[in-house]
PDB file of C-alpha atoms in Angstrom:
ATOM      1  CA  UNK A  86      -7.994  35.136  34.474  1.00  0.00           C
ATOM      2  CA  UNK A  87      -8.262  38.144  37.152  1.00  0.00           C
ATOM      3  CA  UNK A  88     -11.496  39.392  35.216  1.00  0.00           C
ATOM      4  CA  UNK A  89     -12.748  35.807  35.441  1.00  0.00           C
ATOM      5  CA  UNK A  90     -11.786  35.445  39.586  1.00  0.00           C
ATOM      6  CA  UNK A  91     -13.509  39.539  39.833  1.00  0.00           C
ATOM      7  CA  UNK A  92     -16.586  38.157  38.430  1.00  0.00           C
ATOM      8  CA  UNK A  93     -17.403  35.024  41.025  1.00  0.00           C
ATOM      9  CA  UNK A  94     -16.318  37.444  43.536  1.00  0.00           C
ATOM     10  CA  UNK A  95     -19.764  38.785  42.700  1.00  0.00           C
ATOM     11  CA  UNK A  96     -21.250  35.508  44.895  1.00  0.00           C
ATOM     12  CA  UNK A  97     -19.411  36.520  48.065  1.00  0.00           C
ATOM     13  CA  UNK A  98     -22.624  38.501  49.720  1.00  0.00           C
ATOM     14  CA  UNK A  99     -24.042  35.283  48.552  1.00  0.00           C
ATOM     15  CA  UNK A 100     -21.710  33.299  51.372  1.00  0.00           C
ATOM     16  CA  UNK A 101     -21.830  35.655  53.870  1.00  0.00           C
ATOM     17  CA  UNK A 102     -25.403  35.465  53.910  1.00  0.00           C
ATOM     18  CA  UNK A 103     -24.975  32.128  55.235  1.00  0.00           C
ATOM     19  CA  UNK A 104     -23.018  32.622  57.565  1.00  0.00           C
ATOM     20  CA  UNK A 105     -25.046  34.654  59.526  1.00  0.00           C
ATOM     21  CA  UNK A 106     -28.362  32.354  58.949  1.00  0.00           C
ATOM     22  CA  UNK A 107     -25.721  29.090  60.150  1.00  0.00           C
ATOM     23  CA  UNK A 108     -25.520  27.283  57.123  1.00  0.00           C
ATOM     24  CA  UNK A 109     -22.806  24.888  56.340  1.00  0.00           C
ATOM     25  CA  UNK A 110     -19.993  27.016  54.449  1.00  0.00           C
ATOM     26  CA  UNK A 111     -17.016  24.414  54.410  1.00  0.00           C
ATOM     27  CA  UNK A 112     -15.229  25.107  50.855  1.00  0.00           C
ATOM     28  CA  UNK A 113     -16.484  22.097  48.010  1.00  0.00           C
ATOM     29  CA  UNK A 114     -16.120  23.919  45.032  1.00  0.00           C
ATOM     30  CA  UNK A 115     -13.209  26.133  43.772  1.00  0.00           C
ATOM     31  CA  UNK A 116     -11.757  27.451  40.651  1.00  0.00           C
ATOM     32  CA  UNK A 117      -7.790  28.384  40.126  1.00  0.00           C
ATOM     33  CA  UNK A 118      -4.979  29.446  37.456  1.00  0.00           C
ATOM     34  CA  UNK A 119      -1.713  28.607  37.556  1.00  0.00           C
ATOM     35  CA  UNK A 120       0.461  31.530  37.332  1.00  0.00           C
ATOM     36  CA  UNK A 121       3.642  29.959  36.042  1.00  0.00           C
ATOM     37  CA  UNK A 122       1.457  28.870  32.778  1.00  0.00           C
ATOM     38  CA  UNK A 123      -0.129  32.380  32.350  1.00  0.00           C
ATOM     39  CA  UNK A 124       3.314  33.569  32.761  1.00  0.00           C
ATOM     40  CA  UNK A 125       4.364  31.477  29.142  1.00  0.00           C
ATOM     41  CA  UNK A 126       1.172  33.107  27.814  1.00  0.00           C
ATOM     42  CA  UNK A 127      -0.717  29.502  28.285  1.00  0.00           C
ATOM     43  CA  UNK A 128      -4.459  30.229  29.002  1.00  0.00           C
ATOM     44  CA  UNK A 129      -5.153  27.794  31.971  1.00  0.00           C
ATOM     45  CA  UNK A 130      -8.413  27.244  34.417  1.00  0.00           C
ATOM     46  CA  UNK A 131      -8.605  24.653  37.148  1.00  0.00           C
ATOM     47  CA  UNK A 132     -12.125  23.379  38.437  1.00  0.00           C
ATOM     48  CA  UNK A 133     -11.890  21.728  42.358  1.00  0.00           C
ATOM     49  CA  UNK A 134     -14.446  19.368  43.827  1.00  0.00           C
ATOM     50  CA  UNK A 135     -14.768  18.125  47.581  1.00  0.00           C
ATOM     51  CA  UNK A 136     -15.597  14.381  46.351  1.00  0.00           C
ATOM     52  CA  UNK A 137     -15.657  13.341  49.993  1.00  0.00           C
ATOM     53  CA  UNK A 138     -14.310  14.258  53.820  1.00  0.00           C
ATOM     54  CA  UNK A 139     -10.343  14.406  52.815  1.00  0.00           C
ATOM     55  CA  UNK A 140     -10.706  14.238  48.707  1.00  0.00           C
ATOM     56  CA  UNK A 141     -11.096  16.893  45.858  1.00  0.00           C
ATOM     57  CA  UNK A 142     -11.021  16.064  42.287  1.00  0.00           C
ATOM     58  CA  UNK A 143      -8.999  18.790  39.932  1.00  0.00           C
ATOM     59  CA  UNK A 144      -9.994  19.108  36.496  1.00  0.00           C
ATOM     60  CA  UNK A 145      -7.661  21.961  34.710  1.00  0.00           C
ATOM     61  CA  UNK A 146      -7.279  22.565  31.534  1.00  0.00           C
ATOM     62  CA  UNK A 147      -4.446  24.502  29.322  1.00  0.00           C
ATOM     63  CA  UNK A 148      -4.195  25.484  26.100  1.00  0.00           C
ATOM     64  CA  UNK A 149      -1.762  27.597  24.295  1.00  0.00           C
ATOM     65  CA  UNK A 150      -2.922  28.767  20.687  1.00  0.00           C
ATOM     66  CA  UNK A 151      -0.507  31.127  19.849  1.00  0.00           C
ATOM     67  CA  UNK A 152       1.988  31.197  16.661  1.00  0.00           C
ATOM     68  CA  UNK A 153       5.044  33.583  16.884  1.00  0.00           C
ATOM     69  CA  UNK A 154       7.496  35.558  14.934  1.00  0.00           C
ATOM     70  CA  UNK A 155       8.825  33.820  12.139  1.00  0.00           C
ATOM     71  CA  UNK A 156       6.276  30.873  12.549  1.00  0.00           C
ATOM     72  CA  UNK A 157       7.996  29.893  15.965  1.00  0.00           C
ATOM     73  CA  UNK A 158       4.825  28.047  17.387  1.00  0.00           C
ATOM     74  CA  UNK A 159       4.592  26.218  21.034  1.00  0.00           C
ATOM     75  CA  UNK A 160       0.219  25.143  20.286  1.00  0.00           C
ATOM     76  CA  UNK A 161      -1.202  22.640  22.932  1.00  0.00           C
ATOM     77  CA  UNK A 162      -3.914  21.771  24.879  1.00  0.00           C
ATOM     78  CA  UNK A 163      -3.227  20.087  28.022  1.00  0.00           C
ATOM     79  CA  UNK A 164      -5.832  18.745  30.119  1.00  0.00           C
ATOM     80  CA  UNK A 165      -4.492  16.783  33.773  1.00  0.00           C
ATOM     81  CA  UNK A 166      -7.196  15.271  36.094  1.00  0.00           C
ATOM     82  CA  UNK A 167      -6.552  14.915  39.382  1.00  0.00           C
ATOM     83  CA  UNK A 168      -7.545  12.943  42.623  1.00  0.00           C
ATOM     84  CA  UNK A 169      -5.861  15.010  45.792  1.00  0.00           C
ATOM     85  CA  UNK A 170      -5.870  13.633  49.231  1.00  0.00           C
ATOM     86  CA  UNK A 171      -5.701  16.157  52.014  1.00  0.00           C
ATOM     87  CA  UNK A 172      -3.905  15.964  55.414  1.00  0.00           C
ATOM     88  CA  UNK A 173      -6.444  17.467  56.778  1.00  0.00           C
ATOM     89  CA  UNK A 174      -9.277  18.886  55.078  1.00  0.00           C
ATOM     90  CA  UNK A 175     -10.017  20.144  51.350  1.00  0.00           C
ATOM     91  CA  UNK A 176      -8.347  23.309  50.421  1.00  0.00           C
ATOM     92  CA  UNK A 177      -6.514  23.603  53.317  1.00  0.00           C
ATOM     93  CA  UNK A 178      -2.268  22.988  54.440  1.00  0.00           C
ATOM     94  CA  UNK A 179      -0.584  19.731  52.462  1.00  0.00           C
ATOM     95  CA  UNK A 180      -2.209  17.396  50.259  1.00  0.00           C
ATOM     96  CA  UNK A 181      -0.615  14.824  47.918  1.00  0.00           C
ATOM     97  CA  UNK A 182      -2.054  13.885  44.396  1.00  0.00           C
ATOM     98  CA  UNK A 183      -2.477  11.459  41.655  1.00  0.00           C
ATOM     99  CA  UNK A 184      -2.528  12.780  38.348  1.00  0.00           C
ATOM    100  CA  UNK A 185      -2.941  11.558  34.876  1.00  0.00           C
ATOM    101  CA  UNK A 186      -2.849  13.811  31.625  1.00  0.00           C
ATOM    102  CA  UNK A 187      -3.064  14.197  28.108  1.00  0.00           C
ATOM    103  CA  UNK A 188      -1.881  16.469  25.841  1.00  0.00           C
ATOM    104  CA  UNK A 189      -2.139  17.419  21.718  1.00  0.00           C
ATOM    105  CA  UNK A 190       0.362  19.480  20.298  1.00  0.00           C
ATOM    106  CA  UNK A 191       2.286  21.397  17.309  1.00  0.00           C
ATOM    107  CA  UNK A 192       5.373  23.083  18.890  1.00  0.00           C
ATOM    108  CA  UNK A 193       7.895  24.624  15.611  1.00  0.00           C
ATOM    109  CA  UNK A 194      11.217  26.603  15.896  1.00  0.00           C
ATOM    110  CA  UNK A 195      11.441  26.580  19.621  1.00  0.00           C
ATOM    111  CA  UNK A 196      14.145  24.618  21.894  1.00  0.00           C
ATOM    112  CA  UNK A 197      17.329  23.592  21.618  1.00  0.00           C
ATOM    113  CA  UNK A 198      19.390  23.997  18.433  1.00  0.00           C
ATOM    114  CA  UNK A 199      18.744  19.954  18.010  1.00  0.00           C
ATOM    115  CA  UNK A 200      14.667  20.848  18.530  1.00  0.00           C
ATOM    116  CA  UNK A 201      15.141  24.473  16.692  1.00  0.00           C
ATOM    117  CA  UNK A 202      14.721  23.370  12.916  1.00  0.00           C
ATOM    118  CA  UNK A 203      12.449  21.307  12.804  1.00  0.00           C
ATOM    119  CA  UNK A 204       8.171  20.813  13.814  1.00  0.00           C
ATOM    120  CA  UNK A 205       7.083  18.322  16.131  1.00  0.00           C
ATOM    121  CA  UNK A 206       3.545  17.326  15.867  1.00  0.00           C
ATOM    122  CA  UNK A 207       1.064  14.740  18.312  1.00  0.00           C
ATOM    123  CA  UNK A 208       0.422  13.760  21.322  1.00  0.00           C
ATOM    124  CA  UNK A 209       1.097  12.897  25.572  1.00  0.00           C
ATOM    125  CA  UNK A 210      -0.247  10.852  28.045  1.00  0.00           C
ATOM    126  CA  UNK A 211       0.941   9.596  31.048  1.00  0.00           C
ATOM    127  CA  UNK A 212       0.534   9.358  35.042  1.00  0.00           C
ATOM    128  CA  UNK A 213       2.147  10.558  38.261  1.00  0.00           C
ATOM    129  CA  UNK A 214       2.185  11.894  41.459  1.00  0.00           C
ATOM    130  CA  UNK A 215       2.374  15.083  43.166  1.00  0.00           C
ATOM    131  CA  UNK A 216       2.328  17.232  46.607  1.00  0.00           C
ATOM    132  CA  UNK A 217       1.374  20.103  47.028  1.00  0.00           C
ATOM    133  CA  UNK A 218       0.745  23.000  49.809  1.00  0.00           C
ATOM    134  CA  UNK A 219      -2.472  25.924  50.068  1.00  0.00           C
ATOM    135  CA  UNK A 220      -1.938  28.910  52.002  1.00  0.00           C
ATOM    136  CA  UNK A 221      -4.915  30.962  53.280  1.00  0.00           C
ATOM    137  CA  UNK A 222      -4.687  34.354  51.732  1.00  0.00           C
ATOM    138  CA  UNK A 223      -7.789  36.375  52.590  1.00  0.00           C
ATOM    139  CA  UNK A 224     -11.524  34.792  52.735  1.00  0.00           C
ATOM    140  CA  UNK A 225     -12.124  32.679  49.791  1.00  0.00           C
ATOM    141  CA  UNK A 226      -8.752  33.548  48.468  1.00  0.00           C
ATOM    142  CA  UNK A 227      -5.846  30.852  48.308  1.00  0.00           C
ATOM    143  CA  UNK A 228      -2.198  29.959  46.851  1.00  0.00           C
ATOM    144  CA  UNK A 229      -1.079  26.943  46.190  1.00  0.00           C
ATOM    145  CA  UNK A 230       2.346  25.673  45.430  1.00  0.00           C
ATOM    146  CA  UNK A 231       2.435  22.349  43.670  1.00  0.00           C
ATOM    147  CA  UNK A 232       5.328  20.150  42.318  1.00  0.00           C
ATOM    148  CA  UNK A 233       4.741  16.932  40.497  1.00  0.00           C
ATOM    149  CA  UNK A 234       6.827  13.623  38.457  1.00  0.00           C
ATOM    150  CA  UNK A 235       5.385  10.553  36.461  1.00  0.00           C
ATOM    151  CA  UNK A 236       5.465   8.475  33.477  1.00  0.00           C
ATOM    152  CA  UNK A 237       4.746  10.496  29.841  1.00  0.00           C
ATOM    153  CA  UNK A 238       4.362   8.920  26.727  1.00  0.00           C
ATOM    154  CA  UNK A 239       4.987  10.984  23.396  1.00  0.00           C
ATOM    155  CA  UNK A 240       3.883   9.672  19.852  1.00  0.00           C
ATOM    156  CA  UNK A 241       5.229  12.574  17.413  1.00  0.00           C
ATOM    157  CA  UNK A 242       5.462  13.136  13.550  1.00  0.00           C
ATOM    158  CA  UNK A 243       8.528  14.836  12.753  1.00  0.00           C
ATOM    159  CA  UNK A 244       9.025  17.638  10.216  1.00  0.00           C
ATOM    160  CA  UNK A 245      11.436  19.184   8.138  1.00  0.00           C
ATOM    161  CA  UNK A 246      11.303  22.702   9.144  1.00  0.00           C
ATOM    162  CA  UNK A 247       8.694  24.641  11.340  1.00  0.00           C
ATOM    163  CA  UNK A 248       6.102  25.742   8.865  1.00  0.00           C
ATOM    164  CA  UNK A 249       5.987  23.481   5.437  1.00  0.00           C
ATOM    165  CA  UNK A 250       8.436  20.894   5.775  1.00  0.00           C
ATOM    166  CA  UNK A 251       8.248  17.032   4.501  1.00  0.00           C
ATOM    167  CA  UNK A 252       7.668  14.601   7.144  1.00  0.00           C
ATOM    168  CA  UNK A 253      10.983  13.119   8.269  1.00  0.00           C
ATOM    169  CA  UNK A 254       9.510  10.184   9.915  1.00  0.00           C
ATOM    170  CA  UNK A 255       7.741   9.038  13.478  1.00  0.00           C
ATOM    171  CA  UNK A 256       8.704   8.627  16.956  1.00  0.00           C
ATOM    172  CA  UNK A 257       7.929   7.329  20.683  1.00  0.00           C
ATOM    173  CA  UNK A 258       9.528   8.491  23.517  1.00  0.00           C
ATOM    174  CA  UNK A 259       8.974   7.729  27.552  1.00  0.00           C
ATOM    175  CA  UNK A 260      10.011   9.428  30.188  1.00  0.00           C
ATOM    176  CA  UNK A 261      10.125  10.148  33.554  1.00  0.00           C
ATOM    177  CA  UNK A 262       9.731  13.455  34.399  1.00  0.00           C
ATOM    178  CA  UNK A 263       8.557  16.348  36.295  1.00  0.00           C
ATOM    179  CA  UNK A 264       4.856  16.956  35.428  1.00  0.00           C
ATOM    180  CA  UNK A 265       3.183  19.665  37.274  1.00  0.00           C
ATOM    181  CA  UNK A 266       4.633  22.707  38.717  1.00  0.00           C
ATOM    182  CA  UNK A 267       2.438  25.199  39.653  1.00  0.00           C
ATOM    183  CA  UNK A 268       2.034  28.827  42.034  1.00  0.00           C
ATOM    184  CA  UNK A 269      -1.854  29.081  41.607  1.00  0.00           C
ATOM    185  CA  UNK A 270      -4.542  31.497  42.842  1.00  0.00           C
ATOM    186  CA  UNK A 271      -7.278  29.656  43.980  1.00  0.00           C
ATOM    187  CA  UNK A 272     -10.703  31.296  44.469  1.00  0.00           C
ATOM    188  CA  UNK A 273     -13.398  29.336  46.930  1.00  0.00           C
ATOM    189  CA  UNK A 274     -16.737  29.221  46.066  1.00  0.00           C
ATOM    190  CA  UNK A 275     -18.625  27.332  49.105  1.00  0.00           C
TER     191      UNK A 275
END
């Protein structure tokens, strides 16, 4: 993700260019990862829109392909569209959120000794809210700490054991629950 934020640095001379000739450089467009998900090795990249004076839209997406030692897997993709309201203006201090998401997985071997033996495979969705705070960090440069809780609804097939097991039957599940956490880098393209 830092190769990916080094290369739209690349635009800054871009901005600063308008500065000096007076154009209008409030932020509408920014791009982020959250670094709590890269830190469980889950790829992640958020796109930001200013839809109007006090709104963004966030569109990010995660996905975690990997398969582990002894076929331990934890394989999803995650995406969790959001409509943020700011206090007072995009990318900037508090905002709160509403969030829905969706999510496909295959997630073997991992969890609890009740979870450990067996493969879960199939989906998420669900809704909630969040808050969440940006702090300036240098020009175009941002952190954001985000927290968030809603309704999730899982439909899973169940396995015997993580890699070739019979199917042991189906389940639902719902829950309320934390759904977002998040320390992000955010990187401001005007």
């Amino acid at each position: 993700m830092v190769v990916l934020f080094a290369l739209f640095s690349l635009f800054q001379g871009q901005a600063q260019n308008e500065v000096k000739t007076g154009k209008n450089t409030s932020p509408v467009f920014a791009i982020s990862s959250n670094i709590l998900y890269d830190a469980t090795t889950s790829m992640n990249l958020g796109m930001e829109w200013k839809v109007a004076n006090r709104f963004t839209l966030k569109l990010p997406v995660t996905y975690n392909p990997w398969t582990f030692n002894d076929n331990k897997k934890f394989k999803f993709i995650l995406v969790q569209p959001e409509l943020r309201w700011w206090l007072c203006e995009p990318f900037s201090g508090h905002f709160f959120g509403l969030h829905a998401h969706y999510a496909s997985f295959n997630v073997g071997g991992v969890g609890f000794n009740r979870m450990k033996p067996y493969r879960y495979e199939g989906y998420l969705y669900g809704a909630g809210i969040s808050y969440g705070y940006q702090i300036y960090l240098a020009p175009r440069w941002n952190l954001e700490l985000n927290i968030g809780g809603g309704f999730v609804h899982v439909d899973y097939d169940k396995y015997n054991c993580e890699k070739c097991g019979d199917l042991l039957g189906h389940g639902k599940k719902n829950y309320f629950t934390p759904t977002q956490a998040g320390i992000s880098l955010i990187y401001i393209l005007k």
